[in-house]
C-alpha atoms as one frame of an Amber mdcrd trajectory, in Angstrom:
protein
 -57.596 -43.482 -14.387 -59.186 -43.607 -18.221 -58.816 -47.348 -19.493 -57.955
 -47.851 -23.214 -61.910 -48.747 -24.301 -62.735 -45.396 -22.424 -60.179 -43.515
 -24.197 -61.110 -45.041 -27.629 -64.930 -44.073 -27.033 -64.038 -40.309 -26.109
 -65.167 -38.100 -28.712 -62.217 -36.438 -30.958 -62.079 -32.913 -28.954 -61.656
 -34.254 -25.492 -58.729 -36.449 -26.891 -57.292 -33.199 -28.754 -57.768 -31.123
 -25.143 -56.238 -34.070 -23.023 -53.006 -34.111 -25.413 -52.971 -30.512 -25.414
 -52.962 -30.308 -22.040 -50.412 -32.836 -21.810 -48.109 -30.989 -23.867 -48.498
 -27.530 -22.105 -47.603 -29.640 -18.956 -44.445 -30.802 -21.042 -43.430 -27.623
 -22.312 -43.857 -26.101 -18.879 -41.394 -28.115 -17.128 -39.126 -27.828 -20.125
 -39.232 -24.082 -19.912 -38.854 -23.863 -16.158 -35.595 -25.983 -16.302 -34.449
 -23.942 -19.074 -35.047 -20.532 -17.336 -33.453 -22.047 -14.045 -30.411 -23.000
 -16.037 -30.089 -19.681 -17.620 -30.083 -18.167 -14.353 -27.626 -20.324 -12.867
 -25.552 -19.452 -15.952 -26.024 -15.338 -15.953 -25.337 -15.520 -11.981 -21.997
 -17.189 -12.992 -21.116 -14.704 -15.292 -22.003 -11.941 -13.052 -19.913 -13.622
 -10.297 -16.764 -13.654 -12.700 -17.497 -10.263 -13.742 -17.417  -8.944 -10.408
 -14.071 -10.716  -9.612 -12.669  -9.179 -12.976 -13.841  -5.744 -11.775 -12.394
  -6.365  -8.247  -9.190  -7.226  -9.772  -9.397  -4.285 -12.052  -9.715  -1.962
  -9.507  -7.063  -3.222  -7.295  -4.581  -3.434  -9.946  -5.522   0.384 -10.969
  -4.764   1.122  -7.096  -1.351  -0.578  -7.739  -0.562   1.505 -10.835  -1.650
   4.705  -9.462   0.411   4.592  -6.473   3.185   2.713  -7.759   5.695   5.586
  -8.888   4.973   8.019  -6.048   5.209   5.342  -3.297   8.576   3.978  -5.222
  10.435   7.588  -4.920   9.165   8.466  -1.514  10.700   4.936  -0.394  13.709
   5.514  -1.842  14.268   8.873  -0.538  13.443   7.845   2.989  15.276   4.618
   3.001  18.442   6.203   1.064  18.545   9.022   3.718  18.727   6.357   6.433
  21.182   4.663   4.914  23.404   7.614   4.266  22.765   8.901   7.742  23.707
   5.867   9.892  26.371   4.474   7.626  27.759   6.727   5.266  28.518  10.249
   8.007  25.902  12.429   6.023  24.426  13.663   9.168  27.666  13.868  11.014
  29.180  15.933   8.055  26.391  18.439   7.690  24.659  18.772  11.268  27.515
  20.699  12.557  29.220  22.124   9.489  28.909  25.539  10.397  26.626  26.631
   7.411  23.117  27.441   9.063  21.412  26.902   5.688  22.717  23.472   5.360
  22.338  22.888   9.118  18.870  23.239   8.797  18.378  21.491   5.639  19.792
  18.112   6.983  17.306  18.137   9.959  13.921  19.280   7.979  14.691  17.138
   5.059  14.990  14.164   7.026  12.081  15.035   8.655  10.404  15.533   5.442
  11.441  12.573   3.702   9.683  10.332   6.484   6.642  12.835   6.427   6.420
  12.645   2.526   5.975   8.932   2.574   3.263   8.912   5.737   1.527  11.350
   3.594   1.397   8.927   0.486   0.338   5.904   2.755  -2.469   8.030   3.894
  -3.885   8.956   0.372  -3.144   5.271  -0.490  -5.527   4.062   2.657  -8.190
   6.590   1.819  -8.326   5.081  -1.898  -8.093   1.232  -0.815 -11.207   1.590
   1.695 -14.016   0.228  -0.222 -11.629  -2.217  -2.389 -10.711  -5.505  -1.962
  -7.037  -5.491  -1.847  -6.469  -9.204  -1.452  -7.980  -9.428  -4.842  -4.548
  -9.702  -6.642  -1.018 -10.594  -5.409   0.282  -7.427  -6.162  -1.703  -5.191
  -3.737  -1.664  -8.053  -1.583   1.990  -7.574  -1.347   1.878  -4.261  -1.330
  -0.215  -3.682   1.566   1.768  -6.544   3.675   5.076  -4.830   3.085   3.474
  -1.248   3.753   2.553  -2.724   7.274   5.880  -3.739   8.078   6.973  -0.169
   7.516   4.382   0.982   9.914   5.246  -1.647  12.272   8.842  -0.628  12.465
   7.863   2.960  13.393   5.305   2.012  15.977   6.777  -1.064  17.862   8.384
  -0.263  21.378  10.537  -3.482  20.774  12.851  -1.590  18.886  15.458   1.144
  20.317  16.310   4.347  18.166  14.793   7.541  17.217  11.324   8.364  15.180
   8.778   5.996  17.019   5.526   6.714  16.074   2.622   5.136  16.900  -0.110
   4.157  14.167  -2.309   7.405  15.071   0.552   9.529  14.819   1.626   8.208
  11.651  -1.765   8.778  10.174  -1.810  12.652  11.707   1.406  13.389   9.911
   0.141  11.825   6.789  -2.977  13.581   6.968  -1.081  17.122   7.748   1.135
  16.316   4.418  -2.114  16.306   2.328  -3.239  19.479   0.538  -6.507  19.686
  -1.892  -6.001  20.388  -5.467  -7.706  20.252  -8.927  -7.805  17.677 -11.251
  -9.882  16.751 -14.524 -12.047  14.350 -12.674 -13.038  16.861  -9.730 -11.134
  17.862  -6.374  -8.320  15.602  -4.928  -5.257  15.836  -2.670  -1.426  15.588
  -3.195   1.176  15.616  -0.732   3.375  18.726   0.341   6.241  19.655  -1.504
   9.459  20.391   0.596   9.333  23.950  -0.116   5.442  23.720   1.215   6.561
  21.735   3.955   9.254  24.299   5.326   6.862  27.233   4.825   4.455  25.485
   7.151   6.999  24.929   9.838   8.062  28.393   9.731   4.293  30.067   9.626
   2.239  27.335  11.296   2.853  26.663  14.939   0.540  23.742  15.476   1.742
  22.454  12.253   5.455  22.617  13.623   4.157  21.242  17.066   3.782  17.596
  15.103   7.269  17.605  14.042   9.395  19.301  16.645  10.229  16.093  18.351
  11.524  14.285  15.314  13.544  17.562  14.526  15.065  17.335  17.791  15.600
  13.317  17.092  17.726  13.934  13.623  21.178  14.335  15.826  20.320  11.204
  17.675  20.393   9.216  14.443  23.761   9.992  13.882  25.215   9.448  17.608
  23.554   6.350  18.283  25.514   4.102  15.657  23.735   0.972  14.526  23.238
  -0.413  18.058  21.032   2.657  18.669  19.359   2.802  15.644  17.678  -0.362
  15.205  14.381   0.944  14.691  15.572   2.830  11.628  17.756   0.041  10.602
  14.620  -2.200  10.187  12.399   0.676   8.490  15.276   0.917   6.044  15.524
  -2.712   5.453  11.771  -3.261   5.017  11.526   0.117   2.810  14.480  -1.479
   0.365  12.015  -4.927   0.179   9.409  -2.321  -1.101  11.686  -0.467  -3.343
  12.407  -3.952  -4.812   8.741  -4.800  -4.719   8.163  -1.611  -6.994  10.765
  -1.863  -8.944  11.577  -5.480  -9.563  13.531  -5.189 -12.466  15.524  -2.151
 -11.702  14.165  -0.208 -14.548  13.689   2.985 -12.655  16.653   2.723  -9.573
  19.787   0.919 -10.289  20.675  -2.206  -7.895  23.388  -0.141  -6.411  21.250
   2.366  -5.239  19.119  -0.372  -3.072  21.547  -1.465  -0.244  20.219  -2.461
   2.768  21.861  -1.279   6.312  21.238  -4.946   7.433  23.274  -6.823   4.508
  25.704  -4.240   4.532  27.264  -4.072   7.961  26.390  -7.829   9.324  29.038
  -7.875  11.922  27.708  -4.741  13.164  24.084  -5.133  13.127  22.277  -7.025
  16.504  21.393 -10.670  15.578  17.470  -9.877  16.153  17.610  -7.657  12.860
  19.664 -10.254  10.978  17.345 -12.886  11.565  15.720 -13.877   7.906  12.314
 -12.935   6.978  10.044 -14.197   4.821  10.387 -12.524   1.424   7.163 -11.574
  -0.490   6.651 -12.371  -4.003   8.001 -10.283  -6.600   6.063  -9.378  -9.640
């Protein structure tokens, strides 16, 4: 190490060179620290942007499917409510009018199949998204899962049991290709196209033969024999409330639950309180 006397005796150009080297070293350290801080800040901004993008994508998924899910869930829950508690099926299944008798069977199966078709489209669109990014999609998929469980479980009595794979297969059968401004896409079959395929396509009809044959059992089984469909209807109403929390699209009187309307006739297992999902 140089002492003061050596430094004093140094030639000016050497002193200047040493000082320049020191300044360069300090400058390099400062630059490195600044670059590190810039990298950290940029990474944090990128993470926030990524999180915002995930939330935006999840919110867009909800907005896209809100209306079709609402109306298909409402159509199914309404048919179950009227069929089990309001005598709709009893009135038309054996009314003597062949057209009405077929309608009440095929349309009852259709509203179930239509709902499963929209679930299949929803499943396809959410495959690569983080559906937990926002509360709305978390709640949506939680309650949709409850409706799927009601159909699939063997712990509840009643018609229309469909395992998860069968639910998906029916959902796939209910889709048709179409063109949009963004390119090829899919939509769910309408009732007329559904009936036409039942008449014209034996392999398509085979997937629905059992369900069609079980429609009369809904009417004859009463509340005790329809535990599955009572649970399904009850959960579908919760889905409708979730999608229309302020009754802007459907009045409250059209969202009646079988469990709530007939507590003395519903088995205790179906009357047990369940955790309500958040509404938004």
